[in-house]
């Protein structure tokens, strides 16, 4: 925001807040009501000393165009990896064998949850019979990303509160965890451009989120190592899922996505080319999941007081 715009905003706020006759005249000049104002708007104007409340009035603020232009140009996303073609093409399905009892418990938990979700969501049967279309893939992606965006935020909040409570530094973990949570949410927002779920789906998301947030919060307080290992194994499964999605596109099972341009939100967030396709979007999402896989396995293997290596 330029100094000139900031100055105008300050002057407008402080000039109109005073009750002198001069300020009233100037205010009436800027905020004069039109002939087609509704009764409710006129009552609101009178109750506020002749100056309408911005949120209740259809009258535009004199600086509204400049403010909207500035807000539109500003990006609020956190810094995140922008993948090269070489990095995207070199993503592989990997697995870290569980060593300790904590690792084994995390691995068993993820495998059990995936098995049950694949059965009840129809993914197992769709994969077996070859009936997974774009609609079913979107349903799966949207639901999973509503869950995947939770761990990073819970972990960041827990570490933030602990830092405040113990009067100690966090050593950079919070930033990485917040970026992970936002990154998963961007996956969700990209998928929502292509499909808007119905009321039943949204209710299911609310219920699952309430349960998962509560359970994961307690688990992170008890054992952060378990939670990061859990997310690491969860991301291993995510890489498998998106790899299968890419195979379906390449095999011609998802013909619509093979010819669909990338949504504008994806081009902006991942800095994709103007001719990027939906396959490119799935590829960068898979690269994100592979990165989260590495981050969480690493965070689970080091002490909580160590410097964040990322």
Short mmCIF file of C-alpha atoms in Angstrom, two decimals:
data_model
loop_
_atom_site.label_atom_id
_atom_site.label_comp_id
_atom_site.label_asym_id
_atom_site.label_seq_id
_atom_site.Cartn_x
_atom_site.Cartn_y
_atom_site.Cartn_z
CA UNK A 1 0.00 0.00 0.00
CA UNK A 2 1.49 3.38 -1.01
CA UNK A 3 2.12 6.17 1.47
CA UNK A 4 -0.46 8.29 -0.33
CA UNK A 5 -3.22 5.73 0.12
CA UNK A 6 -2.33 5.18 3.79
CA UNK A 7 -2.43 8.94 4.35
CA UNK A 8 -5.87 9.20 2.76
CA UNK A 9 -7.19 6.35 4.90
CA UNK A 10 -5.84 8.00 8.08
CA UNK A 11 -7.27 11.39 7.18
CA UNK A 12 -10.66 9.92 6.31
CA UNK A 13 -10.86 7.97 9.58
CA UNK A 14 -9.84 10.82 11.88
CA UNK A 15 -11.66 13.59 10.02
CA UNK A 16 -15.00 11.80 10.06
CA UNK A 17 -14.63 10.70 13.69
CA UNK A 18 -14.86 14.24 15.03
CA UNK A 19 -18.14 16.07 15.61
CA UNK A 20 -17.32 19.58 14.38
CA UNK A 21 -19.65 21.34 11.88
CA UNK A 22 -16.89 21.32 9.27
CA UNK A 23 -16.45 17.56 9.54
CA UNK A 24 -20.20 17.05 9.27
CA UNK A 25 -20.33 19.08 6.05
CA UNK A 26 -17.42 17.15 4.55
CA UNK A 27 -18.92 13.87 5.64
CA UNK A 28 -22.25 14.72 4.06
CA UNK A 29 -20.40 15.61 0.87
CA UNK A 30 -18.65 12.24 0.71
CA UNK A 31 -21.57 10.15 1.93
CA UNK A 32 -24.63 11.91 0.53
CA UNK A 33 -27.51 9.45 0.15
CA UNK A 34 -29.08 8.73 -3.21
CA UNK A 35 -32.79 9.14 -3.94
CA UNK A 36 -33.33 5.39 -4.17
CA UNK A 37 -31.93 4.60 -0.68
CA UNK A 38 -34.03 2.15 1.29
CA UNK A 39 -35.77 3.06 4.56
CA UNK A 40 -33.42 0.76 6.47
CA UNK A 41 -30.36 2.50 5.03
CA UNK A 42 -31.78 5.95 5.87
CA UNK A 43 -32.47 4.90 9.48
CA UNK A 44 -28.95 3.53 9.72
CA UNK A 45 -27.54 6.80 8.38
CA UNK A 46 -29.50 8.91 10.87
CA UNK A 47 -28.51 6.70 13.80
CA UNK A 48 -24.83 7.19 12.91
CA UNK A 49 -24.93 11.00 12.81
CA UNK A 50 -25.51 11.29 9.08
CA UNK A 51 -22.63 8.98 8.11
CA UNK A 52 -23.72 5.53 6.88
CA UNK A 53 -22.05 2.39 8.22
CA UNK A 54 -19.93 0.88 5.44
CA UNK A 55 -21.22 -2.66 5.95
CA UNK A 56 -24.89 -1.69 5.91
CA UNK A 57 -24.91 0.90 3.16
CA UNK A 58 -24.74 0.47 -0.60
CA UNK A 59 -22.90 3.79 -0.86
CA UNK A 60 -19.29 3.29 -1.85
CA UNK A 61 -16.40 4.54 0.24
CA UNK A 62 -14.45 7.21 -1.71
CA UNK A 63 -11.30 5.06 -1.52
CA UNK A 64 -13.04 1.73 -2.18
CA UNK A 65 -11.67 1.28 -5.69
CA UNK A 66 -8.08 1.85 -4.57
CA UNK A 67 -8.50 -0.46 -1.57
CA UNK A 68 -10.06 -3.25 -3.66
CA UNK A 69 -7.27 -2.99 -6.21
CA UNK A 70 -4.61 -3.28 -3.52
CA UNK A 71 -6.34 -6.22 -1.82
CA UNK A 72 -6.77 -8.04 -5.13
CA UNK A 73 -3.09 -7.77 -5.99
CA UNK A 74 -1.86 -8.91 -2.57
CA UNK A 75 -1.14 -12.59 -2.00
CA UNK A 76 -1.66 -14.04 1.47
CA UNK A 77 -0.22 -17.51 0.92
CA UNK A 78 2.85 -18.53 2.86
CA UNK A 79 6.13 -19.25 1.05
CA UNK A 80 6.02 -22.76 -0.36
CA UNK A 81 8.04 -24.93 -2.75
CA UNK A 82 7.68 -24.27 -6.48
CA UNK A 83 8.59 -27.55 -8.16
CA UNK A 84 10.65 -27.92 -11.32
CA UNK A 85 9.73 -30.45 -13.99
CA UNK A 86 12.71 -32.59 -13.02
CA UNK A 87 11.65 -32.67 -9.38
CA UNK A 88 8.07 -33.53 -10.31
CA UNK A 89 9.11 -36.36 -12.63
CA UNK A 90 11.47 -37.87 -10.05
CA UNK A 91 8.86 -38.40 -7.34
CA UNK A 92 8.86 -42.03 -6.23
CA UNK A 93 6.81 -44.21 -3.91
CA UNK A 94 8.98 -44.78 -0.83
CA UNK A 95 8.50 -46.34 2.57
CA UNK A 96 10.36 -46.07 5.86
CA UNK A 97 10.00 -49.34 7.78
CA UNK A 98 8.74 -48.81 11.34
CA UNK A 99 11.46 -49.35 13.91
CA UNK A 100 10.18 -48.59 17.39
CA UNK A 101 6.85 -49.47 18.97
CA UNK A 102 5.70 -45.90 18.38
CA UNK A 103 6.52 -46.21 14.68
CA UNK A 104 4.70 -49.52 14.43
CA UNK A 105 1.63 -48.11 16.14
CA UNK A 106 1.59 -45.15 13.75
CA UNK A 107 1.98 -47.42 10.72
CA UNK A 108 -0.77 -49.81 11.83
CA UNK A 109 -3.08 -46.86 12.52
CA UNK A 110 -2.62 -45.42 9.04
CA UNK A 111 -2.99 -48.78 7.30
CA UNK A 112 -6.17 -49.57 9.24
CA UNK A 113 -7.72 -46.17 8.49
CA UNK A 114 -6.87 -46.43 4.81
CA UNK A 115 -8.29 -49.95 4.54
CA UNK A 116 -11.59 -48.92 6.10
CA UNK A 117 -11.85 -45.69 4.10
CA UNK A 118 -11.09 -47.45 0.81
CA UNK A 119 -13.82 -49.99 1.49
CA UNK A 120 -16.56 -47.57 2.55
CA UNK A 121 -15.72 -44.94 -0.08
CA UNK A 122 -15.82 -47.49 -2.91
CA UNK A 123 -12.21 -46.83 -3.90
CA UNK A 124 -11.26 -50.50 -3.54
CA UNK A 125 -14.07 -51.67 -5.81
CA UNK A 126 -13.59 -48.83 -8.27
CA UNK A 127 -9.90 -49.62 -8.55
CA UNK A 128 -10.68 -53.32 -9.00
CA UNK A 129 -13.40 -52.86 -11.62
CA UNK A 130 -11.94 -49.79 -13.31
CA UNK A 131 -14.93 -47.54 -12.56
CA UNK A 132 -13.08 -44.61 -10.99
CA UNK A 133 -14.11 -41.52 -12.94
CA UNK A 134 -13.38 -37.82 -12.37
CA UNK A 135 -16.37 -37.41 -10.05
CA UNK A 136 -15.26 -40.24 -7.76
CA UNK A 137 -11.69 -39.00 -7.75
CA UNK A 138 -12.83 -35.50 -6.76
CA UNK A 139 -14.96 -36.90 -3.95
CA UNK A 140 -11.97 -38.79 -2.58
CA UNK A 141 -9.53 -35.90 -2.96
CA UNK A 142 -11.86 -33.35 -1.37
CA UNK A 143 -12.60 -35.52 1.63
CA UNK A 144 -8.99 -36.55 2.23
CA UNK A 145 -7.70 -32.99 1.96
CA UNK A 146 -10.19 -31.80 4.60
CA UNK A 147 -8.47 -34.27 6.93
CA UNK A 148 -4.91 -33.70 5.69
CA UNK A 149 -5.08 -30.00 6.52
CA UNK A 150 -5.63 -30.67 10.23
CA UNK A 151 -2.32 -32.13 11.56
CA UNK A 152 -0.09 -29.22 10.55
CA UNK A 153 -2.37 -26.65 12.16
CA UNK A 154 -2.81 -28.65 15.37
CA UNK A 155 0.93 -29.26 15.66
CA UNK A 156 1.75 -25.59 15.00
CA UNK A 157 -0.84 -24.39 17.53
CA UNK A 158 0.38 -26.83 20.19
CA UNK A 159 4.00 -25.80 19.74
CA UNK A 160 3.04 -22.13 19.67
CA UNK A 161 1.18 -22.39 22.98
CA UNK A 162 4.01 -24.39 24.52
CA UNK A 163 6.51 -21.73 23.44
CA UNK A 164 4.38 -19.06 25.12
CA UNK A 165 3.81 -21.18 28.20
CA UNK A 166 7.45 -22.21 28.74
CA UNK A 167 8.96 -18.91 27.55
CA UNK A 168 11.20 -20.79 25.12
CA UNK A 169 11.88 -20.61 21.40
CA UNK A 170 10.29 -23.02 18.93
CA UNK A 171 13.32 -23.20 16.59
CA UNK A 172 11.37 -22.79 13.37
CA UNK A 173 8.93 -25.70 13.53
CA UNK A 174 5.77 -23.57 13.64
CA UNK A 175 6.37 -21.94 10.27
CA UNK A 176 6.90 -25.24 8.46
CA UNK A 177 3.83 -26.80 10.07
CA UNK A 178 1.62 -23.83 9.19
CA UNK A 179 2.84 -23.94 5.60
CA UNK A 180 1.97 -27.62 5.43
CA UNK A 181 -1.55 -26.98 6.71
CA UNK A 182 -2.10 -24.18 4.19
CA UNK A 183 -0.65 -26.26 1.39
CA UNK A 184 -3.15 -29.05 2.07
CA UNK A 185 -5.95 -26.49 2.15
CA UNK A 186 -4.86 -25.21 -1.25
CA UNK A 187 -5.19 -28.77 -2.56
CA UNK A 188 -8.75 -28.69 -1.25
CA UNK A 189 -9.57 -25.29 -2.74
CA UNK A 190 -8.25 -26.39 -6.12
CA UNK A 191 -10.50 -29.45 -6.10
CA UNK A 192 -13.49 -27.36 -5.00
CA UNK A 193 -13.18 -25.32 -8.18
CA UNK A 194 -14.18 -28.47 -10.06
CA UNK A 195 -16.91 -29.73 -7.76
CA UNK A 196 -19.12 -28.34 -5.00
CA UNK A 197 -20.10 -31.09 -2.52
CA UNK A 198 -23.67 -31.44 -1.30
CA UNK A 199 -25.09 -30.91 2.22
CA UNK A 200 -24.67 -34.56 3.26
CA UNK A 201 -21.00 -34.55 2.29
CA UNK A 202 -20.42 -31.30 4.20
CA UNK A 203 -22.09 -32.71 7.31
CA UNK A 204 -19.84 -35.76 7.09
CA UNK A 205 -16.79 -33.51 6.84
CA UNK A 206 -17.88 -31.58 9.94
CA UNK A 207 -18.34 -34.78 11.93
CA UNK A 208 -15.04 -36.32 10.89
CA UNK A 209 -13.18 -33.08 11.49
CA UNK A 210 -14.58 -32.77 15.00
CA UNK A 211 -13.43 -36.28 15.87
CA UNK A 212 -10.04 -36.05 14.18
CA UNK A 213 -9.18 -32.64 15.65
CA UNK A 214 -9.96 -33.85 19.17
CA UNK A 215 -8.07 -37.12 18.86
CA UNK A 216 -5.04 -35.65 17.09
CA UNK A 217 -4.77 -32.77 19.58
CA UNK A 218 -4.63 -35.16 22.52
CA UNK A 219 -2.21 -37.44 20.67
CA UNK A 220 0.16 -34.55 19.86
CA UNK A 221 0.25 -33.43 23.47
CA UNK A 222 1.11 -36.98 24.55
CA UNK A 223 3.54 -37.94 21.77
CA UNK A 224 4.54 -35.51 18.99
CA UNK A 225 6.86 -38.18 17.63
CA UNK A 226 3.94 -40.56 17.08
CA UNK A 227 1.91 -37.84 15.34
CA UNK A 228 4.67 -36.83 12.93
CA UNK A 229 5.36 -40.48 12.11
CA UNK A 230 1.63 -40.97 11.61
CA UNK A 231 1.51 -38.07 9.15
CA UNK A 232 4.64 -39.36 7.43
CA UNK A 233 2.97 -42.72 6.77
CA UNK A 234 -0.23 -40.90 5.79
CA UNK A 235 1.72 -38.94 3.18
CA UNK A 236 3.25 -42.17 1.89
CA UNK A 237 -0.28 -43.33 1.12
CA UNK A 238 -1.13 -39.96 -0.43
CA UNK A 239 1.79 -40.30 -2.86
CA UNK A 240 0.49 -43.76 -3.82
CA UNK A 241 -3.01 -42.39 -4.39
CA UNK A 242 -1.93 -39.47 -6.58
CA UNK A 243 0.47 -41.74 -8.49
CA UNK A 244 -2.48 -44.00 -9.27
CA UNK A 245 -4.47 -40.94 -10.36
CA UNK A 246 -1.71 -39.96 -12.79
CA UNK A 247 -1.67 -43.51 -14.14
CA UNK A 248 -5.42 -43.32 -14.74
CA UNK A 249 -4.95 -40.08 -16.70
CA UNK A 250 -2.11 -41.54 -18.78
CA UNK A 251 -4.07 -44.76 -19.45
CA UNK A 252 -7.07 -42.83 -20.78
CA UNK A 253 -9.39 -43.68 -17.89
CA UNK A 254 -9.83 -39.99 -17.04
CA UNK A 255 -10.31 -38.49 -20.50
CA UNK A 256 -11.87 -35.27 -19.21
CA UNK A 257 -8.88 -34.46 -16.98
CA UNK A 258 -6.47 -35.36 -19.75
CA UNK A 259 -7.89 -32.48 -21.82
CA UNK A 260 -8.82 -30.06 -19.02
CA UNK A 261 -6.73 -26.90 -18.47
CA UNK A 262 -5.44 -26.28 -14.96
CA UNK A 263 -7.71 -24.09 -12.81
CA UNK A 264 -6.50 -20.48 -12.44
CA UNK A 265 -6.05 -20.92 -8.67
CA UNK A 266 -3.59 -23.75 -9.33
CA UNK A 267 -1.65 -21.76 -11.93
CA UNK A 268 -1.29 -18.88 -9.49
CA UNK A 269 -0.35 -20.91 -6.41
CA UNK A 270 2.15 -23.29 -8.06
CA UNK A 271 3.28 -20.79 -10.72
CA UNK A 272 2.30 -23.13 -13.53
CA UNK A 273 2.54 -22.17 -17.18
CA UNK A 274 -0.44 -20.72 -19.01
CA UNK A 275 -0.92 -23.96 -20.96
CA UNK A 276 -0.75 -26.21 -17.88
CA UNK A 277 -3.25 -29.06 -17.76
CA UNK A 278 -5.05 -30.89 -14.98
CA UNK A 279 -2.38 -33.58 -15.08
CA UNK A 280 0.19 -30.96 -14.14
CA UNK A 281 -1.93 -30.02 -11.13
CA UNK A 282 -2.08 -33.61 -9.90
CA UNK A 283 1.68 -33.86 -10.42
CA UNK A 284 2.51 -30.84 -8.25
CA UNK A 285 0.07 -32.00 -5.58
CA UNK A 286 1.87 -35.34 -5.50
CA UNK A 287 5.17 -33.47 -5.18
CA UNK A 288 3.74 -31.56 -2.21
CA UNK A 289 2.70 -34.80 -0.54
CA UNK A 290 6.14 -36.29 -1.09
CA UNK A 291 7.65 -33.21 0.55
CA UNK A 292 5.31 -33.56 3.55
CA UNK A 293 6.31 -37.21 3.74
CA UNK A 294 9.97 -36.24 4.10
CA UNK A 295 9.29 -33.38 6.52
CA UNK A 296 7.18 -35.39 8.96
CA UNK A 297 9.40 -38.47 8.95
CA UNK A 298 12.34 -36.18 9.67
CA UNK A 299 10.57 -34.27 12.45
CA UNK A 300 9.58 -37.57 14.02
CA UNK A 301 13.20 -38.75 14.05
CA UNK A 302 14.74 -35.71 15.78
CA UNK A 303 14.26 -34.23 19.23
CA UNK A 304 11.53 -31.65 19.68
CA UNK A 305 14.10 -29.11 20.84
CA UNK A 306 16.25 -29.38 17.70
CA UNK A 307 16.43 -26.73 14.99
CA UNK A 308 13.95 -27.22 12.15
CA UNK A 309 16.04 -28.54 9.23
CA UNK A 310 13.56 -27.22 6.70
#
